[in-house]
CSV table of C-alpha atoms and ligand atoms in Angstrom, one decimal:
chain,number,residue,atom,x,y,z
A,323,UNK,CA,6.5,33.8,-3.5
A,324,UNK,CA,9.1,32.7,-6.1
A,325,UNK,CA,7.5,30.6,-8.7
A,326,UNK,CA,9.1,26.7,-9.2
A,327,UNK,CA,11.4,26.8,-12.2
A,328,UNK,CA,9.7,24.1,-14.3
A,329,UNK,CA,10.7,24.4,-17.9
A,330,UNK,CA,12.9,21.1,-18.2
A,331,UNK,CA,10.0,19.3,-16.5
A,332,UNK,CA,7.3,20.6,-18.8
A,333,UNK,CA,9.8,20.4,-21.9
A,334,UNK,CA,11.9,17.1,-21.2
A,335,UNK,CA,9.7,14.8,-18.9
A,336,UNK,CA,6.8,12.9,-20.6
A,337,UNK,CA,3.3,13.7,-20.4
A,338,UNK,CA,3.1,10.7,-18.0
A,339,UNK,CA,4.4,12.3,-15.4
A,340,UNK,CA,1.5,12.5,-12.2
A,341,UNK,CA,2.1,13.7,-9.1
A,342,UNK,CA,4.3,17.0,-9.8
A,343,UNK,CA,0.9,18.5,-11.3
A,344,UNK,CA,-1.2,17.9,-8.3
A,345,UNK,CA,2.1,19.5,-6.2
A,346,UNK,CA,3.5,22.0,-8.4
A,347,UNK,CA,7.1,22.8,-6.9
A,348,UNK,CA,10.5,21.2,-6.8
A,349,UNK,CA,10.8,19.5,-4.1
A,350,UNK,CA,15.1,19.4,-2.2
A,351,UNK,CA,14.9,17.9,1.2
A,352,UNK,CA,12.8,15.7,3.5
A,353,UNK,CA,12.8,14.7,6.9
A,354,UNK,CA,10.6,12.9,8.9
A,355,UNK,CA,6.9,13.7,8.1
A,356,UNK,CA,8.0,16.8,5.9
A,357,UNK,CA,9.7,18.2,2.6
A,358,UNK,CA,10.6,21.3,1.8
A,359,UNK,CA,10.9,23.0,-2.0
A,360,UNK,CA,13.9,24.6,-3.2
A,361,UNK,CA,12.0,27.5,-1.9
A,362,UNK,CA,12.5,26.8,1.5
A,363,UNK,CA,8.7,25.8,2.4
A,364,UNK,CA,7.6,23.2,3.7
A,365,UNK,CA,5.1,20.5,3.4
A,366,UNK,CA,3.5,18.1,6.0
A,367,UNK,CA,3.8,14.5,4.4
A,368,UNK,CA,0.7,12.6,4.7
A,369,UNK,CA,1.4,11.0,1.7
A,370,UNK,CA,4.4,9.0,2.3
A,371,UNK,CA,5.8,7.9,-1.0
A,372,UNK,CA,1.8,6.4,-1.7
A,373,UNK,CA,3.2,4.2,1.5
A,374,UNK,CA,6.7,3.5,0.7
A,375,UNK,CA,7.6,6.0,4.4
A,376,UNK,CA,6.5,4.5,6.5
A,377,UNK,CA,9.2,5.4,8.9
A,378,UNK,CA,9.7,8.6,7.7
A,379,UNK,CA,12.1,10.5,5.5
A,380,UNK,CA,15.7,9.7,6.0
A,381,UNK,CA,14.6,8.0,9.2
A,382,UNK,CA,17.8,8.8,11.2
A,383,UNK,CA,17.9,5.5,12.7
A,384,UNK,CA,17.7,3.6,9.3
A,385,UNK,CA,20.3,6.6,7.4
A,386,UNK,CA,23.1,6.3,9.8
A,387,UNK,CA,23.3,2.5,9.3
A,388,UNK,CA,22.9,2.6,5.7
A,389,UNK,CA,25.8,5.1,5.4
A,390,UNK,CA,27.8,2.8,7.6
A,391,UNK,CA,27.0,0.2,4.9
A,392,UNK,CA,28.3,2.4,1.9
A,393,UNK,CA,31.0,3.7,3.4
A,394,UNK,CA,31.9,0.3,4.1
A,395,UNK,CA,31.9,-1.1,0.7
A,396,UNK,CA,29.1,-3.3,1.2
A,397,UNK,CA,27.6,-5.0,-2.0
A,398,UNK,CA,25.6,-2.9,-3.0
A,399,UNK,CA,23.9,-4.9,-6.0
A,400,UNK,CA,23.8,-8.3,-5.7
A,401,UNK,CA,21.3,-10.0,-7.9
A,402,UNK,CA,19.7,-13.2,-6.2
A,403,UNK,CA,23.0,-14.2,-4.6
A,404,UNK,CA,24.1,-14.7,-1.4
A,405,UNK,CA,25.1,-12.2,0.9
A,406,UNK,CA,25.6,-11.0,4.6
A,407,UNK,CA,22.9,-8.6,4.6
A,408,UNK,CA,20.5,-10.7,2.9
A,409,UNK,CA,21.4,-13.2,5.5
A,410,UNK,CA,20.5,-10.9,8.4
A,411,UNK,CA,17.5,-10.0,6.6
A,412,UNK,CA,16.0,-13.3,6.6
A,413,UNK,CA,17.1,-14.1,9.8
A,414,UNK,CA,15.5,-10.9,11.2
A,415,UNK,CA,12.3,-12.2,8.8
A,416,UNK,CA,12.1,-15.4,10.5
A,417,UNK,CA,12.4,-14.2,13.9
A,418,UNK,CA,10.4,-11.1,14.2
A,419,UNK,CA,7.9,-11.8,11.4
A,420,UNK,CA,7.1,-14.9,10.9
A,421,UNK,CA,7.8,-17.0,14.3
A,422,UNK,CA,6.2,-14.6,16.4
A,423,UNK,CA,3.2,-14.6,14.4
A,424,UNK,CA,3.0,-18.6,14.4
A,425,UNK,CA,3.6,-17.9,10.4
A,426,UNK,CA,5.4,-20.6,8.0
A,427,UNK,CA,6.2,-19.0,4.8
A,428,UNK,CA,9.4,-19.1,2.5
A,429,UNK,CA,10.3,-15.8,1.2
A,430,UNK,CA,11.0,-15.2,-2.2
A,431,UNK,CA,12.8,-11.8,-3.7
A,432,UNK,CA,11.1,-10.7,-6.7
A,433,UNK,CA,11.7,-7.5,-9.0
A,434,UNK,CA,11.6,-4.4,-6.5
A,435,UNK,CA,7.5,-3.1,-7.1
A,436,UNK,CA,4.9,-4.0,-5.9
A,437,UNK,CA,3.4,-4.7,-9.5
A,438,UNK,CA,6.7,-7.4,-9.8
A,439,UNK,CA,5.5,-8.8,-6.8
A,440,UNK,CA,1.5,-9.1,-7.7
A,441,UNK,CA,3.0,-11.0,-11.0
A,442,UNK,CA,4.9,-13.3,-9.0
A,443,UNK,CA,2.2,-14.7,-6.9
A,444,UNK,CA,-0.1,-14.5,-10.1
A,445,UNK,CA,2.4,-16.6,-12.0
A,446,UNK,CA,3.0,-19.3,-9.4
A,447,UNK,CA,-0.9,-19.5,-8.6
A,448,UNK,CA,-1.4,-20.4,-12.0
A,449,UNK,CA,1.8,-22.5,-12.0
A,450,UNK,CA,0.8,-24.3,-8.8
A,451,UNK,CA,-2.7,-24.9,-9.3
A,452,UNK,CA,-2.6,-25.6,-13.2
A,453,UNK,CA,-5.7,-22.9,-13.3
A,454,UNK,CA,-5.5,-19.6,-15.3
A,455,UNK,CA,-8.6,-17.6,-14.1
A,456,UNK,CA,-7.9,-15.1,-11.0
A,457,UNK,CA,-10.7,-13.7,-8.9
A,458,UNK,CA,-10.2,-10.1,-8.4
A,459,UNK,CA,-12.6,-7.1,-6.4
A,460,UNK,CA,-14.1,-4.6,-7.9
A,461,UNK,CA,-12.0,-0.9,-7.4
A,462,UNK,CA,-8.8,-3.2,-6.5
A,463,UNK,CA,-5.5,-2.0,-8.0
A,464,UNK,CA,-2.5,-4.0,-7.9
A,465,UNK,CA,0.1,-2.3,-10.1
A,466,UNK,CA,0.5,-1.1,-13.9
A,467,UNK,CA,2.1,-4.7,-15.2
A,468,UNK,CA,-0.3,-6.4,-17.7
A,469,UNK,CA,-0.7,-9.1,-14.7
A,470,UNK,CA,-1.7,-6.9,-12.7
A,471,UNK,CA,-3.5,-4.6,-14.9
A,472,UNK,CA,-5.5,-7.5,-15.5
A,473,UNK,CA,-6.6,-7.6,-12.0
A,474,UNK,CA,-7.4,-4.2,-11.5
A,475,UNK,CA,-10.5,-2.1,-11.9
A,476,UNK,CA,-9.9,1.4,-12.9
A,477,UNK,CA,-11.1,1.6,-16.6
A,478,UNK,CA,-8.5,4.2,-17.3
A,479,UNK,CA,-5.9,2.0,-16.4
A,480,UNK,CA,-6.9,-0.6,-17.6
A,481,UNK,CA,-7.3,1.8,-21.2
A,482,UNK,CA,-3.5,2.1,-21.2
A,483,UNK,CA,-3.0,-2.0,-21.8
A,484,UNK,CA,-3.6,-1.3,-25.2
A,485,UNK,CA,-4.2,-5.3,-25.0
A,486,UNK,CA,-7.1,-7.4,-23.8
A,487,UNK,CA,-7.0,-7.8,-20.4
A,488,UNK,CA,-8.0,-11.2,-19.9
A,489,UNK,CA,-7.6,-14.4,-17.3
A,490,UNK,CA,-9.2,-12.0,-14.6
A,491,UNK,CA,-12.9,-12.2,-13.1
A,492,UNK,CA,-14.3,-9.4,-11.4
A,493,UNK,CA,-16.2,-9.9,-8.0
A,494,UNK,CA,-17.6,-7.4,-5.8
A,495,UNK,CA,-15.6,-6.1,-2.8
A,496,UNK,CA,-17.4,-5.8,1.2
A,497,UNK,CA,-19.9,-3.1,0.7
A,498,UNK,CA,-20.2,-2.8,-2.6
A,499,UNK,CA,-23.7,-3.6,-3.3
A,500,UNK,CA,-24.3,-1.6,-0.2
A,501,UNK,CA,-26.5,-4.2,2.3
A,502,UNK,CA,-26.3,-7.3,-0.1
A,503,UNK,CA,-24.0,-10.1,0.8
A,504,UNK,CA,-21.2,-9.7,-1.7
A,505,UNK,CA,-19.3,-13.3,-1.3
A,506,UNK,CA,-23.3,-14.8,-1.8
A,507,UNK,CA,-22.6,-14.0,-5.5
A,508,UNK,CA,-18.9,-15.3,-5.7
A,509,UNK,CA,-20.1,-18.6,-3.5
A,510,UNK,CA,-23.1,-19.2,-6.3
A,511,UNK,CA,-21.2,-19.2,-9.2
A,512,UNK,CA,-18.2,-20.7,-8.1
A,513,UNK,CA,-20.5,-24.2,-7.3
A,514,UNK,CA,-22.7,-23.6,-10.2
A,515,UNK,CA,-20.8,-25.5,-12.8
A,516,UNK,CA,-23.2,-23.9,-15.3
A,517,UNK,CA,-21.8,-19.7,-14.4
A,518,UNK,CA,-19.5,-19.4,-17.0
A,519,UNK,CA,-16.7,-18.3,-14.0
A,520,UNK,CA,-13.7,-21.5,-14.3
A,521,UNK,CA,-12.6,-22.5,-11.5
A,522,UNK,CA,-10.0,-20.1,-10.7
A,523,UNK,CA,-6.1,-20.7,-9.5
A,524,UNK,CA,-6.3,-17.8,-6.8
A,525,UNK,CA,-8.6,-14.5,-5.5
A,526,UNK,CA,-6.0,-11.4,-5.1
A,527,UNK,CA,-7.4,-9.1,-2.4
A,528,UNK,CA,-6.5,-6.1,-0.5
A,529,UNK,CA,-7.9,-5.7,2.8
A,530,UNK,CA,-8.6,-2.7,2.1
A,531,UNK,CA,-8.4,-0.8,-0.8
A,532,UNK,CA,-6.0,2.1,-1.0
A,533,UNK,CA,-6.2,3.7,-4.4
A,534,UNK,CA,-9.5,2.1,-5.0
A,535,UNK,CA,-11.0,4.9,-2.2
A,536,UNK,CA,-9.9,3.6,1.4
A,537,UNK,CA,-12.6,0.9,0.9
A,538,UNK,CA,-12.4,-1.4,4.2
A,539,UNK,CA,-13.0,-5.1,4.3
A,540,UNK,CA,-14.6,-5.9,7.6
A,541,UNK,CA,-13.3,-9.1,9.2
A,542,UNK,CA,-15.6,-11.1,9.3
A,543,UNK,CA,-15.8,-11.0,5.4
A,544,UNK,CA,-12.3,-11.8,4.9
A,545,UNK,CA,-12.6,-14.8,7.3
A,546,UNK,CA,-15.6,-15.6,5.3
A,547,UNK,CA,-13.5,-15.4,1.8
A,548,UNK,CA,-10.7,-17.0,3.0
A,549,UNK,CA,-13.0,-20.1,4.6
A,550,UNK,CA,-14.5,-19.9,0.7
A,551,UNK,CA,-10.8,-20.2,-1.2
A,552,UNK,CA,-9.9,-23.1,1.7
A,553,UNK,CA,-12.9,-25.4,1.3
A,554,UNK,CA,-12.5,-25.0,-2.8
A,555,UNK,CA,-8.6,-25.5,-3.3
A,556,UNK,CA,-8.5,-21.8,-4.5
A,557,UNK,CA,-5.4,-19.9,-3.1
A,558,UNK,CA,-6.0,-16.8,-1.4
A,559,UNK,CA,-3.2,-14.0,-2.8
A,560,UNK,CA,-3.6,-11.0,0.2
A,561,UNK,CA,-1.6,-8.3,-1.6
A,562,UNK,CA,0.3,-5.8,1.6
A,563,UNK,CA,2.0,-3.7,-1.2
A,564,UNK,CA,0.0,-0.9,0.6
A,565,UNK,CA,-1.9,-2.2,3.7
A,566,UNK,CA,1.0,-4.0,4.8
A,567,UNK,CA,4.3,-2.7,6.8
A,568,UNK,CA,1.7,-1.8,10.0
A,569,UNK,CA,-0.1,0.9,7.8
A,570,UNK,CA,-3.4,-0.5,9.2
A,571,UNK,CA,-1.8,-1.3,12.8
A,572,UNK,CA,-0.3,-4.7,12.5
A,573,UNK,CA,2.4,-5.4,10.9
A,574,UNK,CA,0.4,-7.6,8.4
A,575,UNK,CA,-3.1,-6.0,7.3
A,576,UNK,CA,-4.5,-9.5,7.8
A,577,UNK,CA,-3.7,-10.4,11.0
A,578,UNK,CA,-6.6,-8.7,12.7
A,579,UNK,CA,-8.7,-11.0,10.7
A,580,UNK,CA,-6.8,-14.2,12.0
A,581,UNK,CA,-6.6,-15.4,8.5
A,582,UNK,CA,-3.4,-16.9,6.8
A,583,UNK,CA,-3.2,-16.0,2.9
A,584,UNK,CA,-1.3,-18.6,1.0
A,585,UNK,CA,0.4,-15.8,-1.0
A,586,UNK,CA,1.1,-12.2,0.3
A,587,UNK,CA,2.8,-9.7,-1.7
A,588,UNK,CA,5.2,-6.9,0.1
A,589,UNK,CA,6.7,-4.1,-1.1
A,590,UNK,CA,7.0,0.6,-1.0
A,591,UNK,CA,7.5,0.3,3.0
A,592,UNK,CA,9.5,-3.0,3.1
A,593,UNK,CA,12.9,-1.5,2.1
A,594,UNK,CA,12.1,1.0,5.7
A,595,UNK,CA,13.7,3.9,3.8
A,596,UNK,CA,12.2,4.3,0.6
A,597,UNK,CA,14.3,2.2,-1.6
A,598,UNK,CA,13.0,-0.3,-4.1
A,599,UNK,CA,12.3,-4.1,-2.7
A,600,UNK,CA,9.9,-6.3,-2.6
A,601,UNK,CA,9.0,-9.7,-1.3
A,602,UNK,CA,6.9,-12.5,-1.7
A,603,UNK,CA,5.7,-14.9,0.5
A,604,UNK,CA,4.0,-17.7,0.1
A,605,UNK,CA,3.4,-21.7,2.1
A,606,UNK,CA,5.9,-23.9,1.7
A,607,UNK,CA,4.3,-26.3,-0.2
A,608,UNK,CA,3.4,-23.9,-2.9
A,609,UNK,CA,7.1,-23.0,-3.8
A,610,UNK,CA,7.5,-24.8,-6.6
A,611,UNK,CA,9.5,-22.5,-8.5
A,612,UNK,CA,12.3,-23.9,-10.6
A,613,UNK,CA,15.4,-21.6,-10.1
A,614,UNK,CA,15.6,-18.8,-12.0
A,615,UNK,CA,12.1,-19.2,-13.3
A,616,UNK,CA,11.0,-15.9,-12.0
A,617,UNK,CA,14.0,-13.7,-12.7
A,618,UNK,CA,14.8,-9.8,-12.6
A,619,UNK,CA,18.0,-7.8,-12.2
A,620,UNK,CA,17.0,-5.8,-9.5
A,621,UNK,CA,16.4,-8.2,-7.2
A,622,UNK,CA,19.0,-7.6,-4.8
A,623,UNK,CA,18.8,-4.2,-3.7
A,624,UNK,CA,20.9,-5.0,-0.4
A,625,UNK,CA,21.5,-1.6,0.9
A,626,UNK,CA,17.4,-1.7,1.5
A,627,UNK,CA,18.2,-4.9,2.9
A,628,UNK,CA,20.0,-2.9,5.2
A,629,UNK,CA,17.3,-1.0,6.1
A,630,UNK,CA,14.1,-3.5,6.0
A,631,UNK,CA,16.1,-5.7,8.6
A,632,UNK,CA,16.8,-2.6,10.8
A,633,UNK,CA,13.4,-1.2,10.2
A,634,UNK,CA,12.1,-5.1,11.4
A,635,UNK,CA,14.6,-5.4,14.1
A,636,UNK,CA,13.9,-1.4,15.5
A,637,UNK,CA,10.0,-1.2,15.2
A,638,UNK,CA,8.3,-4.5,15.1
A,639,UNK,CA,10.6,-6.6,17.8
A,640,UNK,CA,7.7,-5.5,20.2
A,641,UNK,CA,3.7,-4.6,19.9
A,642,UNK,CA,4.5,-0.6,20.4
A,643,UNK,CA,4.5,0.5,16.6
A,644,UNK,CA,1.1,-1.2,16.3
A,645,UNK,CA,-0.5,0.7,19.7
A,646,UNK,CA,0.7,3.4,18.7
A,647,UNK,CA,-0.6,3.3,14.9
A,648,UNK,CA,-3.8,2.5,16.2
A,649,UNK,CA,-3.9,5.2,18.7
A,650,UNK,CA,-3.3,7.9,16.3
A,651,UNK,CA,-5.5,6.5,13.7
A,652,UNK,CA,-8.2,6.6,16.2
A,653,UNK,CA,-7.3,10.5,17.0
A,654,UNK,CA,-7.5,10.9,13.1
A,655,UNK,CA,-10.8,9.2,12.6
A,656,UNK,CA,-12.6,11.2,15.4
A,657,UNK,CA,-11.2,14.4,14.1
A,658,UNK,CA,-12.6,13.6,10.3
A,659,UNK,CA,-16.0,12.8,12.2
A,660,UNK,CA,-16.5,15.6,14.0
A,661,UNK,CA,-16.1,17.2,10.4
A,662,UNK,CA,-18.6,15.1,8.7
A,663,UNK,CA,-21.1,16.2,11.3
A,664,UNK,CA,-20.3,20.0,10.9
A,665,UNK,CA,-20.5,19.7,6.6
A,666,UNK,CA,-23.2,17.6,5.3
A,667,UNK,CA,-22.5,15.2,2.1
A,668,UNK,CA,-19.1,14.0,3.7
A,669,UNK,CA,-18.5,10.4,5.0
A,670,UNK,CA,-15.3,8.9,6.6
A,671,UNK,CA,-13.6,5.6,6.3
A,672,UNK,CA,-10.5,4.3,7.4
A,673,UNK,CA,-8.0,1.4,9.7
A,674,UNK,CA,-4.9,2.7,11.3
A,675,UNK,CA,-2.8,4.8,9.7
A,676,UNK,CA,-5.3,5.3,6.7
A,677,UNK,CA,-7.8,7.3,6.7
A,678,UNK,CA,-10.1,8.6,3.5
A,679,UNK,CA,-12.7,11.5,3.5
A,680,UNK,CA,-14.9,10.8,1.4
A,681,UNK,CA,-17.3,13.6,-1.1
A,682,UNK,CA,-20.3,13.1,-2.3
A,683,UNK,CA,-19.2,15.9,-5.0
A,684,UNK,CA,-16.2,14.3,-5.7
A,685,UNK,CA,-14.7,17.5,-7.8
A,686,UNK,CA,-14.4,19.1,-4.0
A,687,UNK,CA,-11.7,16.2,-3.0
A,688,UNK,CA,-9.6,17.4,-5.5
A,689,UNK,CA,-10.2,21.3,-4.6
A,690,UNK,CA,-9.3,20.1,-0.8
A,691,UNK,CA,-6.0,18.7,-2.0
A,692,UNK,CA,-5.4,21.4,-4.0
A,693,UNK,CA,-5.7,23.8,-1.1
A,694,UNK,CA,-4.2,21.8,1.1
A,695,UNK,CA,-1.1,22.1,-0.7
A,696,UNK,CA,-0.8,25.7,-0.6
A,697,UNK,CA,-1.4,25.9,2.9
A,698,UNK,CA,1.9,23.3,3.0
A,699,UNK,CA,-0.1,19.7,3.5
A,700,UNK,CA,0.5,16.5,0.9
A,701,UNK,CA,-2.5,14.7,0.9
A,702,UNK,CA,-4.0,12.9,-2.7
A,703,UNK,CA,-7.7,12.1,-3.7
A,704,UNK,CA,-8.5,8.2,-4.3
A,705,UNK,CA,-11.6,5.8,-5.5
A,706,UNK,CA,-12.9,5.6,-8.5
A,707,UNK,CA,-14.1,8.9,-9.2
A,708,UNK,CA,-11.3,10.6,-6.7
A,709,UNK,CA,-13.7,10.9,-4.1
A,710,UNK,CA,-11.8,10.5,-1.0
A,711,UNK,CA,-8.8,12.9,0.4
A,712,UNK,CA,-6.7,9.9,1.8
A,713,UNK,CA,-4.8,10.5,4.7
A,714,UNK,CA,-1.2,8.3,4.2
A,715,UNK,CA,0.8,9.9,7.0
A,716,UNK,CA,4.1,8.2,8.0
A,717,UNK,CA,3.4,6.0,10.7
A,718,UNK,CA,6.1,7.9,13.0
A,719,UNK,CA,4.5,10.9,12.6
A,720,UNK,CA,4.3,13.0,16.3
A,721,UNK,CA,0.9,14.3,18.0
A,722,UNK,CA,1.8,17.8,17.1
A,723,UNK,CA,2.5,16.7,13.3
A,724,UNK,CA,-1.1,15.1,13.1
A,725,UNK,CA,-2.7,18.6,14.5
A,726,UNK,CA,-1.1,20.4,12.3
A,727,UNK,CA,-2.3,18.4,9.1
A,728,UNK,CA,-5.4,18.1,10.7
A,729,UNK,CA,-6.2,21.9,10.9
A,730,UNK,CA,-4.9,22.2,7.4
A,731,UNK,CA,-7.1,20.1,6.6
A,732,UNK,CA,-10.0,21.2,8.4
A,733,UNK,CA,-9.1,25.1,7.2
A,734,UNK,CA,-9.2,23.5,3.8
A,735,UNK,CA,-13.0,21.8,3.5
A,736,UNK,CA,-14.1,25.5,4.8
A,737,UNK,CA,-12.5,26.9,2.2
A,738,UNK,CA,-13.3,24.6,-0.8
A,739,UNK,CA,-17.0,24.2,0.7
A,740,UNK,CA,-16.9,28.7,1.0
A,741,UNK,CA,-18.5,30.7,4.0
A,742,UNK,CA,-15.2,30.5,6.5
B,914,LIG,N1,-0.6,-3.4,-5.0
B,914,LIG,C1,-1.1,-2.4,-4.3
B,914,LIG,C2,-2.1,-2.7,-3.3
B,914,LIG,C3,-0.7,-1.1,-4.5
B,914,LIG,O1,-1.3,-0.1,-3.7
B,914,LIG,C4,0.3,-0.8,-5.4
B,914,LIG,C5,0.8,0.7,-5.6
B,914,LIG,N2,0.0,1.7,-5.3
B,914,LIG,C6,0.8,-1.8,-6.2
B,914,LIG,C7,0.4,-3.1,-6.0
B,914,LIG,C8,1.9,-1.6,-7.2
B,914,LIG,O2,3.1,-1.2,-6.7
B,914,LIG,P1,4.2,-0.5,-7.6
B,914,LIG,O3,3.7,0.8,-7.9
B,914,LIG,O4,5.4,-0.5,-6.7
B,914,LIG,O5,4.4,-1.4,-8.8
């Protein structure tokens, strides 16, 4: 095998560079569910841009009308101003998002990441409510901006503020003190006047937790949250960066719950082909934004406005996407049962289209990936210790695509855990 030429990466590109070390090539092309190096191998994606594919790479549906867009001389950049395709994209919002779903939000365009997103909905919280404190979860993660730094519970991350990260309470997620009622806690000390916790402007939640280890909210708790936040005039922020976009079957994460967050954030799959955008939502009654008072230069990335609204109009104009999510994540979960019963000290967890495995001896989720990756699979570890080999693939990903990352997978837990 011909080894990746390197040097300009290890010489020019910072130290902060991440995910070329756990994949060590140089990646050229993608299509679909896969990439392939300058080598000519290729990989199995169940990855997906951390969730920004979830159609796939260079979706041919989604390429040929952006091309048609380019060649056309659409705008390409357009700041917050009025356009045709931002238009059609709020149109296609309206009519296959929201209405459908008996949801009334207005949408706003914030900088194109998720963690530009999370700081929107943090700043007009705080802005609506006149409150500073923000209820967060224990393991959540909702981007590297101090905002949301401050609302996330990775100590390393958190290490690279350099600041105090303050304005944020801590409360623990569903299931983290294993058989205890976690929202008991939050419920005490939010009537006890006497807690020390101020009444907070919003709780930021994911329904479940992506990089904090594929931890799953059951339903029941989220009604139970949201019932909290609505009988307190706290605003419930339900952030989608990575749960949203039918990841988890629907198009919104929350939707199986049947609850209706006053604030979700959107962004990595929104744009449908892997360009930068991102969206807020939020009630109409709490957009009391003055113009301009959340601002960015990036905030009218319109050729993925070509590609969210197609994305919308193609996959979610009918209920198939979601079946069929939901189908394979079922055919993934069994599959990662059947191999915690033949190795001991492994567990599985998982909705949809992600799905973590999880290692009690978490150094051998990292030896898993690592194999993986030579035997041509993308999958990366998760949770606070990297525990859990998460399973991201793209939600168009074919039958014969999931057995073939399955039994790369499977091949690579007998390896790591030796005797196959
Ligand atoms: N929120 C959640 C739930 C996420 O998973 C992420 C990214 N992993 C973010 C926010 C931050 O998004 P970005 O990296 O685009 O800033």
């Amino acid at each position: 095998m011909t080894m990746a030429e390197t040097t300009v990466f290890e010489a020019l590109e910072s130290n902060v560079r991440g995910y070329c070390r756990s994949w060590p090539t140089v990646f050229d092309t993608a299509r679909g569910a896969w990439l392939t190096d300058e080598n000519g191998k290729d990989y199995l994606d169940f990855f997906a841009g951390a969730g920004s594919l979830n159609y796939g790479h260079n979706n041919p549906v989604l390429k040929q009308a952006l091309i048609d867009y380019l060649v056309g001389d659409g705008i390409t950049h357009g700041l917050d101003m009025s356009t045709v395709a931002k238009r059609r994209l709020l149109e296609t919002i309206r009519d296959v998002l929201l209405i459908p779903r008996g949801l009334d939000y207005k949408v706003q365009f914030p900088g194109p990441t998720g963690a530009n997103a999370v700081e929107a909905a943090l700043k007009l919280a705080r802005k609506v409510t006149g409150r500073t404190t923000i209820l967060n979860f224990t393991n959540a993660f909702h981007g590297m901006t101090l905002g949301a730094l401050s609302v996330t519970g990775n100590a390393a991350k958190r290490a690279g503020a350099g600041v105090p990260l303050v304005h944020a309470t801590p409360m623990p997620y569903d299931g983290y003190l294993e058989g205890m009622d976690e929202l008991s806690w939050m419920r005490r000390v939010l009537d006890d006047s006497s807690s020390g916790v101020d009444k907070p402007a919003a709780v930021i939640v994911e329904t479940v937790q992506g990089e904090g280890g594929v931890n799953v909210a059951r339903a029941e708790w989220l009604r139970a949250l949201a019932e909290m936040c609505s009988a307190r005039g706290i605003l419930l922020i339900v952030d989608d960066v990575q749960m949203g976009c039918g990841r988890t079957g629907p198009f919104f994460s929350f939707e199986t719950a049947g609850i209706t967050p006053d604030i979700v954030t959107l962004s990595k799959s929104i744009g449908g082909y892997g360009l930068p955008m991102a969206l807020v939502l939020m009630k109409p009654d709490l957009d009391q934004w003055s113009p301009g008072e959340h601002n960015g230069t990036f905030r009218g990335n319109n050729a993925a406005f070509i590609t969210a609204e197609l994305a919308l109009r193609h996959y979610w104009s009918d209920d198939r996407m979601e079946l069929a999510t939901l189908a394979k994540g079922e055919r993934i979960r069994r599959h990662l049962t059947l191999l915690t019963e033949d190795f001991h000290g492994l567990t599985t967890r998982g909705r949809g289209l992600v799905q973590g495995l999880v290692f009690d001896d978490a150094s051998q989720a990292a030896k898993v990936c690592r194999t993986a990756f030579e035997l041509g699979l993308l999958v990366e570890t998760s949770g606070s210790t990297d525990e859990v080999v998460k399973l991201l693939p793209p939600l168009t990903v074919t039958d014969a695509e999931i057995s073939h990352g399955l039994s790369i997978l499977t091949r690579s837990v007998e390896i790591v855990r030796g005797g196959h």
